[in-house]
Amino acid sequence: MTILRKCISANVLESICNVLGDTNSGLTGSEIHKYLQRANIEDVDSNNTKRIRLYNALVECQNTQKCSNGILNFISIVLDPSLYVNNQQEYERLRMLINQQLAFVGYELKDNGQYREIERASTIADVKIKTDNLKQELQARKAHVQIFNYCKEELLQNNYFHSVLEANKGLFQRIRDLSLVQEDGNKLIEQVFSSNPILIINNYQTASEKNEHNGFCNLLKGLCSMFRNPTAHEPKIDWEIEEQDALEILGIISYCHRRLDKAQKIR
């Protein structure tokens, strides 16, 4: 049974069409016609500007169907991941801009091309409020300055997962920068903090110091396993993280950054 998706308001639809029909970075006229045909949507105003042409076609479809199924299908066709294999950055840019608008309807386009329902944003301030609240709480906890690079509105648009994920990536990039080892995951940790370490977080002389160092190594391995990068044939890891969970995980990452502040490169 087909689920009828809630209608998209005129303002949101117009903003989506402005993204997809942008003069410099949007679809070409021929692409608009091609993708409308694939979505079985009539190109009702082919002589108009791209944005207006696209809007008129999509709004006519929605008015006829009394739902947004046709529009969401069209967006999925335009943002089919297979079309952006060689331009992932552009894919993520477009998906982010579209999701910023879909948030006002209560939908999100995931990076596998499927939709999921999310908590509906009611004002443009919703995301900013969430961002500011997280930053204020992290400041109160005296989180490491590196953490604040990842509390961005676009990452917090739907949940806290992406801020935590990106903060974790940033931690491992910092380890690469400090050690000059260009590995990833557990292989990076083993090379940098193994029994013959490149970086040490203390004097690494006594048994207690070596135990502390090994404990830090295991902590990094835990973060690596929790937020590992899946291979191409595996589903991307993604789950709902509440604010309290995000704060606690970011606190662990903040602690790791502070230990790296005083790390010594010994070979």
GROMACS .gro file of C-alpha atoms in nm:
model
  267
    1MET     CA    1   0.000   0.000   0.000
    2THR     CA    2   0.141   0.338  -0.104
    3ILE     CA    3   0.190   0.589   0.179
    4LEU     CA    4   0.064   0.934   0.085
    5ARG     CA    5   0.322   1.188   0.196
    6LYS     CA    6   0.210   1.520   0.342
    7CYS     CA    7   0.199   1.815   0.103
    8ILE     CA    8   0.490   2.058   0.083
    9SER     CA    9   0.409   2.425   0.137
   10ALA     CA   10   0.453   2.672  -0.148
   11ASN     CA   11   0.740   2.850   0.028
   12VAL     CA   12   0.935   2.531   0.093
   13LEU     CA   13   0.873   2.405  -0.260
   14GLU     CA   14   0.988   2.736  -0.404
   15SER     CA   15   1.309   2.717  -0.201
   16ILE     CA   16   1.372   2.361  -0.323
   17CYS     CA   17   1.321   2.474  -0.683
   18ASN     CA   18   1.561   2.764  -0.625
   19VAL     CA   19   1.828   2.512  -0.523
   20LEU     CA   20   1.767   2.267  -0.807
   21GLY     CA   21   1.714   2.540  -1.068
   22ASP     CA   22   2.001   2.765  -0.959
   23THR     CA   23   2.148   2.952  -1.256
   24ASN     CA   24   2.508   2.859  -1.180
   25SER     CA   25   2.499   2.525  -1.001
   26GLY     CA   26   2.152   2.381  -1.063
   27LEU     CA   27   2.007   2.152  -1.326
   28THR     CA   28   2.021   2.247  -1.692
   29GLY     CA   29   1.700   2.294  -1.887
   30SER     CA   30   1.744   1.959  -2.060
   31GLU     CA   31   1.812   1.786  -1.728
   32ILE     CA   32   1.494   1.933  -1.580
   33HIS     CA   33   1.293   1.794  -1.872
   34LYS     CA   34   1.467   1.455  -1.852
   35TYR     CA   35   1.416   1.411  -1.478
   36LEU     CA   36   1.055   1.530  -1.490
   37GLN     CA   37   0.988   1.267  -1.755
   38ARG     CA   38   1.151   0.997  -1.542
   39ALA     CA   39   0.929   1.100  -1.251
   40ASN     CA   40   0.620   1.097  -1.476
   41ILE     CA   41   0.562   1.467  -1.410
   42GLU     CA   42   0.443   1.689  -1.694
   43ASP     CA   43   0.674   1.973  -1.798
   44VAL     CA   44   0.389   2.225  -1.803
   45ASP     CA   45   0.587   2.548  -1.847
   46SER     CA   46   0.896   2.468  -2.055
   47ASN     CA   47   0.937   2.823  -2.187
   48ASN     CA   48   0.984   2.985  -1.847
   49THR     CA   49   1.300   3.026  -1.636
   50LYS     CA   50   1.435   2.707  -1.481
   51ARG     CA   51   1.319   2.782  -1.128
   52ILE     CA   52   0.967   2.885  -1.226
   53ARG     CA   53   0.941   2.603  -1.479
   54LEU     CA   54   1.038   2.350  -1.215
   55TYR     CA   55   0.808   2.500  -0.952
   56ASN     CA   56   0.507   2.503  -1.184
   57ALA     CA   57   0.562   2.140  -1.282
   58LEU     CA   58   0.600   2.021  -0.922
   59VAL     CA   59   0.314   2.225  -0.778
   60GLU     CA   60   0.083   2.101  -1.055
   61CYS     CA   61   0.184   1.744  -0.972
   62GLN     CA   62   0.115   1.796  -0.602
   63ASN     CA   63  -0.219   1.964  -0.667
   64THR     CA   64  -0.323   1.671  -0.882
   65GLN     CA   65  -0.202   1.395  -0.651
   66LYS     CA   66  -0.300   1.575  -0.327
   67CYS     CA   67   0.029   1.463  -0.173
   68SER     CA   68   0.403   1.519  -0.213
   69ASN     CA   69   0.488   1.169  -0.339
   70GLY     CA   70   0.562   1.291  -0.690
   71ILE     CA   71   0.785   1.574  -0.568
   72LEU     CA   72   0.982   1.349  -0.332
   73ASN     CA   73   1.023   1.094  -0.609
   74PHE     CA   74   1.154   1.366  -0.840
   75ILE     CA   75   1.407   1.479  -0.579
   76SER     CA   76   1.521   1.118  -0.532
   77ILE     CA   77   1.576   1.085  -0.906
   78VAL     CA   78   1.775   1.410  -0.922
   79LEU     CA   79   1.981   1.314  -0.617
   80ASP     CA   80   2.034   0.950  -0.708
   81PRO     CA   81   2.372   0.871  -0.542
   82SER     CA   82   2.488   0.685  -0.854
   83LEU     CA   83   2.489   1.015  -1.045
   84TYR     CA   84   2.745   1.166  -0.807
   85VAL     CA   85   3.002   0.889  -0.774
   86ASN     CA   86   3.273   1.124  -0.899
   87ASN     CA   87   3.140   1.433  -0.725
   88GLN     CA   88   3.043   1.335  -0.372
   89GLN     CA   89   3.102   1.687  -0.239
   90GLU     CA   90   2.839   1.831  -0.473
   91TYR     CA   91   2.597   1.554  -0.378
   92GLU     CA   92   2.634   1.630  -0.008
   93ARG     CA   93   2.600   2.003  -0.073
   94LEU     CA   94   2.274   1.960  -0.262
   95ARG     CA   95   2.137   1.705  -0.017
   96MET     CA   96   2.211   1.936   0.274
   97LEU     CA   97   2.032   2.229   0.108
   98ILE     CA   98   1.731   2.015   0.019
   99ASN     CA   99   1.716   1.865   0.368
  100GLN     CA  100   1.721   2.210   0.523
  101GLN     CA  101   1.390   2.273   0.346
  102LEU     CA  102   1.243   1.925   0.391
  103ALA     CA  103   1.299   1.964   0.766
  104PHE     CA  104   1.008   2.207   0.769
  105VAL     CA  105   0.786   1.928   0.634
  106GLY     CA  106   0.929   1.658   0.860
  107TYR     CA  107   1.133   1.459   0.607
  108GLU     CA  108   1.500   1.387   0.549
  109LEU     CA  109   1.664   1.244   0.237
  110LYS     CA  110   1.930   1.001   0.358
  111ASP     CA  111   2.251   0.943   0.164
  112ASN     CA  112   2.118   0.611   0.033
  113GLY     CA  113   1.844   0.798  -0.155
  114GLN     CA  114   1.566   0.693   0.086
  115TYR     CA  115   1.349   0.919   0.300
  116ARG     CA  116   1.279   0.905   0.669
  117GLU     CA  117   1.046   1.106   0.887
  118ILE     CA  118   1.205   1.342   1.139
  119GLU     CA  119   1.081   1.591   1.395
  120ARG     CA  120   0.934   1.879   1.199
  121ALA     CA  121   1.110   2.215   1.225
  122SER     CA  122   0.864   2.496   1.283
  123THR     CA  123   1.090   2.799   1.242
  124ILE     CA  124   1.424   2.874   1.084
  125ALA     CA  125   1.553   2.936   1.436
  126ASP     CA  126   1.492   2.575   1.546
  127VAL     CA  127   1.824   2.444   1.421
  128LYS     CA  128   2.017   2.748   1.545
  129ILE     CA  129   1.864   2.715   1.892
  130LYS     CA  130   1.971   2.350   1.905
  131THR     CA  131   2.322   2.450   1.796
  132ASP     CA  132   2.350   2.732   2.050
  133ASN     CA  133   2.223   2.511   2.333
  134LEU     CA  134   2.482   2.244   2.261
  135LYS     CA  135   2.762   2.500   2.237
  136GLN     CA  136   2.662   2.665   2.563
  137GLU     CA  137   2.652   2.332   2.744
  138LEU     CA  138   2.991   2.234   2.602
  139GLN     CA  139   3.134   2.571   2.705
  140ALA     CA  140   3.001   2.517   3.057
  141ARG     CA  141   3.181   2.182   3.060
  142LYS     CA  142   3.499   2.351   2.930
  143ALA     CA  143   3.517   2.124   2.627
  144HIS     CA  144   3.830   2.134   2.411
  145VAL     CA  145   3.827   2.407   2.145
  146GLN     CA  146   3.849   2.144   1.868
  147ILE     CA  147   3.501   2.018   1.959
  148PHE     CA  148   3.332   2.344   1.861
  149ASN     CA  149   3.437   2.296   1.498
  150TYR     CA  150   3.171   2.027   1.469
  151CYS     CA  151   2.868   2.190   1.637
  152LYS     CA  152   2.740   2.340   1.315
  153GLU     CA  153   2.382   2.408   1.217
  154GLU     CA  154   2.392   2.189   0.908
  155LEU     CA  155   2.523   1.894   1.112
  156LEU     CA  156   2.260   1.940   1.383
  157GLN     CA  157   1.970   1.986   1.146
  158ASN     CA  158   1.801   1.656   1.225
  159ASN     CA  159   1.993   1.494   1.512
  160TYR     CA  160   2.322   1.505   1.700
  161PHE     CA  161   2.472   1.202   1.530
  162HIS     CA  162   2.655   1.392   1.257
  163SER     CA  163   2.825   1.632   1.497
  164VAL     CA  164   2.952   1.340   1.703
  165LEU     CA  165   3.059   1.149   1.392
  166GLU     CA  166   3.247   1.446   1.245
  167ALA     CA  167   3.408   1.530   1.582
  168ASN     CA  168   3.536   1.173   1.599
  169LYS     CA  169   3.675   1.200   1.246
  170GLY     CA  170   3.846   1.524   1.349
  171LEU     CA  171   4.012   1.352   1.645
  172PHE     CA  172   4.165   1.084   1.423
  173GLN     CA  173   4.274   1.343   1.169
  174ARG     CA  174   4.457   1.526   1.446
  175ILE     CA  175   4.638   1.202   1.535
  176ARG     CA  176   4.743   1.172   1.172
  177ASP     CA  177   4.865   1.531   1.168
  178LEU     CA  178   5.068   1.489   1.488
  179SER     CA  179   5.218   1.150   1.399
  180LEU     CA  180   5.249   1.195   1.021
  181VAL     CA  181   5.104   0.844   0.985
  182GLN     CA  182   4.841   0.839   0.710
  183GLU     CA  183   4.652   0.528   0.815
  184ASP     CA  184   4.298   0.504   0.948
  185GLY     CA  185   4.107   0.324   1.219
  186ASN     CA  186   4.274   0.062   1.437
  187LYS     CA  187   4.574   0.044   1.204
  188LEU     CA  188   4.644   0.412   1.275
  189ILE     CA  189   4.609   0.364   1.651
  190GLU     CA  190   4.833   0.055   1.652
  191GLN     CA  191   5.111   0.230   1.462
  192VAL     CA  192   5.099   0.549   1.665
  193PHE     CA  193   5.034   0.418   2.018
  194SER     CA  194   5.163   0.058   2.007
  195SER     CA  195   5.437  -0.096   2.225
  196ASN     CA  196   5.684   0.094   2.006
  197PRO     CA  197   5.488   0.422   2.002
  198ILE     CA  198   5.533   0.728   1.783
  199LEU     CA  199   5.329   0.945   2.020
  200ILE     CA  200   5.324   0.913   2.398
  201ILE     CA  201   5.083   1.092   2.634
  202ASN     CA  202   5.315   1.079   2.938
  203ASN     CA  203   5.679   0.998   3.011
  204TYR     CA  204   5.615   0.632   2.926
  205GLN     CA  205   5.873   0.508   3.176
  206THR     CA  206   5.703   0.340   3.472
  207ALA     CA  207   5.457   0.053   3.462
  208SER     CA  208   5.177   0.290   3.566
  209GLU     CA  209   5.261   0.532   3.285
  210LYS     CA  210   5.264   0.253   3.030
  211ASN     CA  211   4.932   0.123   3.161
  212GLU     CA  212   4.783   0.471   3.129
  213HIS     CA  213   4.919   0.499   2.776
  214ASN     CA  214   4.773   0.160   2.682
  215GLY     CA  215   4.440   0.258   2.835
  216PHE     CA  216   4.432   0.570   2.618
  217CYS     CA  217   4.510   0.354   2.316
  218ASN     CA  218   4.216   0.125   2.399
  219LEU     CA  219   3.988   0.426   2.448
  220LEU     CA  220   4.073   0.543   2.096
  221LYS     CA  221   4.006   0.194   1.962
  222GLY     CA  222   3.664   0.205   2.127
  223LEU     CA  223   3.580   0.534   1.957
  224CYS     CA  224   3.708   0.393   1.630
  225SER     CA  225   3.485   0.086   1.656
  226MET     CA  226   3.182   0.289   1.759
  227PHE     CA  227   3.210   0.527   1.464
  228ARG     CA  228   3.405   0.327   1.212
  229ASN     CA  229   3.378   0.403   0.840
  230PRO     CA  230   3.173   0.122   0.680
  231THR     CA  231   3.290  -0.041   0.361
  232ALA     CA  232   3.102   0.018   0.038
  233HIS     CA  233   2.884  -0.292   0.068
  234GLU     CA  234   2.777  -0.219   0.425
  235PRO     CA  235   2.497   0.015   0.535
  236LYS     CA  236   2.616   0.346   0.670
  237ILE     CA  237   2.610   0.361   1.049
  238ASP     CA  238   2.354   0.614   1.166
  239TRP     CA  239   2.134   0.628   1.471
  240GLU     CA  240   1.943   0.877   1.680
  241ILE     CA  241   2.157   1.040   1.947
  242GLU     CA  242   1.993   1.257   2.211
  243GLU     CA  243   2.157   1.574   2.339
  244GLN     CA  244   2.274   1.410   2.663
  245ASP     CA  245   2.437   1.124   2.470
  246ALA     CA  246   2.603   1.370   2.234
  247LEU     CA  247   2.741   1.575   2.523
  248GLU     CA  248   2.888   1.269   2.693
  249ILE     CA  249   3.047   1.130   2.377
  250LEU     CA  250   3.183   1.474   2.284
  251GLY     CA  251   3.320   1.492   2.638
  252ILE     CA  252   3.521   1.174   2.577
  253ILE     CA  253   3.652   1.313   2.248
  254SER     CA  254   3.735   1.641   2.424
  255TYR     CA  255   3.935   1.447   2.685
  256CYS     CA  256   4.130   1.274   2.407
  257HIS     CA  257   4.215   1.610   2.251
  258ARG     CA  258   4.346   1.739   2.585
  259ARG     CA  259   4.575   1.440   2.618
  260LEU     CA  260   4.698   1.498   2.264
  261ASP     CA  261   4.776   1.861   2.355
  262LYS     CA  262   5.063   1.732   2.570
  263ALA     CA  263   5.158   1.432   2.358
  264GLN     CA  264   5.524   1.389   2.262
  265LYS     CA  265   5.649   1.259   1.928
  266ILE     CA  266   5.942   1.031   2.007
  267ARG     CA  267   6.021   0.881   1.667
   0.00000   0.00000   0.00000
